[in-house]
Coordinates of C-alpha atoms in Angstrom, one line a residue:
X9 CA -3.2 14.5 15.3
X10 CA -4.4 12.0 13.2
X11 CA -2.5 11.4 10.1
X12 CA -4.2 9.8 7.3
X13 CA -2.7 8.2 4.3
X14 CA -4.1 7.0 0.9
X15 CA -2.9 4.7 -1.4
X16 CA -3.8 2.6 -4.4
X17 CA -3.9 5.3 -7.3
X18 CA -2.0 4.8 -10.1
X19 CA -3.0 4.1 -14.2
X20 CA -5.3 2.0 -15.2
X21 CA -7.4 1.5 -18.3
X22 CA -10.7 1.9 -19.2
X23 CA -13.2 -0.7 -17.7
X24 CA -10.5 -1.4 -15.2
X25 CA -11.0 -1.6 -11.4
X26 CA -8.7 0.0 -8.1
X27 CA -9.0 -0.5 -4.3
X28 CA -7.7 2.8 -2.7
X29 CA -7.1 2.8 0.8
X30 CA -7.0 4.9 3.6
X31 CA -5.0 4.4 6.5
X32 CA -4.4 6.0 10.0
X33 CA -1.0 6.8 11.0
X34 CA 0.6 5.5 14.2
X35 CA -1.5 4.2 16.9
X36 CA -4.8 6.6 16.2
X37 CA -7.7 4.6 15.6
X38 CA -10.7 5.1 12.7
X39 CA -12.8 2.8 14.4
X40 CA -16.1 4.9 14.6
X41 CA -15.0 8.1 12.8
X42 CA -17.0 9.1 10.1
X43 CA -14.9 9.1 6.5
X44 CA -15.5 10.5 3.4
X45 CA -13.9 10.1 0.1
X46 CA -13.3 13.2 -2.2
X47 CA -11.6 13.3 -5.5
X48 CA -10.4 16.5 -7.7
X49 CA -10.0 16.4 -11.1
X50 CA -8.0 18.4 -13.3
X51 CA -9.5 22.2 -13.3
X52 CA -12.6 21.2 -11.5
X53 CA -13.9 21.6 -7.8
X54 CA -13.3 19.0 -5.1
X55 CA -16.3 16.6 -4.9
X56 CA -17.5 14.3 -2.2
X57 CA -17.9 10.4 -3.9
X58 CA -18.3 8.4 -1.0
X59 CA -19.0 8.0 2.7
X60 CA -19.0 5.9 5.4
X61 CA -20.3 6.2 8.9
X62 CA -18.2 5.1 12.1
X63 CA -20.2 1.6 12.5
X64 CA -20.1 1.1 8.7
X65 CA -23.8 0.4 8.6
X66 CA -23.9 4.1 6.9
X67 CA -22.9 4.6 3.6
X68 CA -23.8 7.1 1.2
X69 CA -22.5 7.6 -3.0
X70 CA -22.7 10.5 -5.3
X71 CA -25.3 9.6 -7.4
X72 CA -23.6 9.7 -10.7
X73 CA -21.1 7.0 -9.7
X74 CA -22.7 4.8 -7.0
X75 CA -22.9 2.0 -9.1
X76 CA -19.5 1.7 -9.8
X77 CA -18.3 2.8 -6.1
X78 CA -18.1 0.4 -2.8
X79 CA -17.1 2.1 0.8
X80 CA -16.0 -0.4 3.2
X81 CA -13.8 -0.5 6.3
X82 CA -11.8 -3.2 8.1
X83 CA -11.3 -2.1 11.5
X84 CA -8.7 -4.8 11.9
X85 CA -6.4 -2.9 9.4
X86 CA -7.5 0.6 10.5
X87 CA -8.5 1.2 7.0
X88 CA -11.3 2.4 5.1
X89 CA -11.1 1.6 1.4
X90 CA -13.0 2.4 -1.5
X91 CA -12.9 0.2 -4.5
X92 CA -14.0 1.8 -8.3
X93 CA -15.2 -0.3 -11.1
X94 CA -15.5 0.1 -14.8
X95 CA -13.2 3.2 -14.5
X96 CA -13.7 5.5 -17.1
X97 CA -11.4 9.1 -18.1
X98 CA -14.0 10.8 -16.1
X99 CA -12.8 9.4 -13.1
X100 CA -9.1 10.7 -13.4
X101 CA -8.7 12.8 -10.2
X102 CA -6.8 13.2 -7.0
X103 CA -8.8 11.1 -4.4
X104 CA -8.5 12.3 -1.0
X105 CA -9.8 10.4 2.5
X106 CA -11.3 12.9 4.9
X107 CA -11.9 12.1 8.9
X108 CA -14.8 13.8 11.0
X109 CA -12.3 13.3 14.1
X110 CA -15.2 11.7 16.3
X111 CA -17.7 9.2 16.7
X112 CA -20.4 9.2 14.1
X113 CA -23.7 7.2 13.4
X114 CA -24.0 8.8 9.8
X115 CA -21.3 10.5 7.5
X116 CA -21.2 13.4 5.7
X117 CA -20.5 14.9 2.0
X118 CA -19.8 18.5 3.6
X119 CA -15.9 19.0 3.5
X120 CA -16.5 21.8 6.3
X121 CA -17.4 18.7 8.6
X122 CA -13.9 17.1 7.8
X123 CA -11.0 17.7 10.6
X124 CA -8.5 15.4 9.2
X125 CA -7.4 15.3 5.3
X126 CA -4.7 13.0 3.5
X127 CA -2.5 14.2 0.9
X128 CA -4.6 12.3 -1.8
X129 CA -3.5 9.5 -4.3
X130 CA -3.7 10.0 -8.2
X131 CA -5.4 8.0 -10.2
X132 CA -5.1 8.3 -14.1
X133 CA -7.2 6.4 -16.2
X134 CA -6.0 5.9 -20.0
X135 CA -5.4 3.8 -22.7

């Protein structure tokens, strides 16, 4: 059973940057799997913000934040990362990573496609 662990959240001032990490537990490899980052702000529904294909060639972003997000993977580290720049208070949320559980040349924003979820990491943007 693949277990995902997010890290890198915390309190950051507006305008700052964070790099969130999504790592797999044990010897399970994330290589070739499609990974999606979701977030859920207080009182709001969960939304997908970025995804990356198994090869890393395909990456998609939520339109309203795409100029500030970068998703990338490091197979040597068995991890997928999400960098968020120019953070603002609307970015305050719990960020989750999810895996589709297979080998994929594309990526998905649909949470029903995800088979494995992490427990999330909290990002709070406040002055």
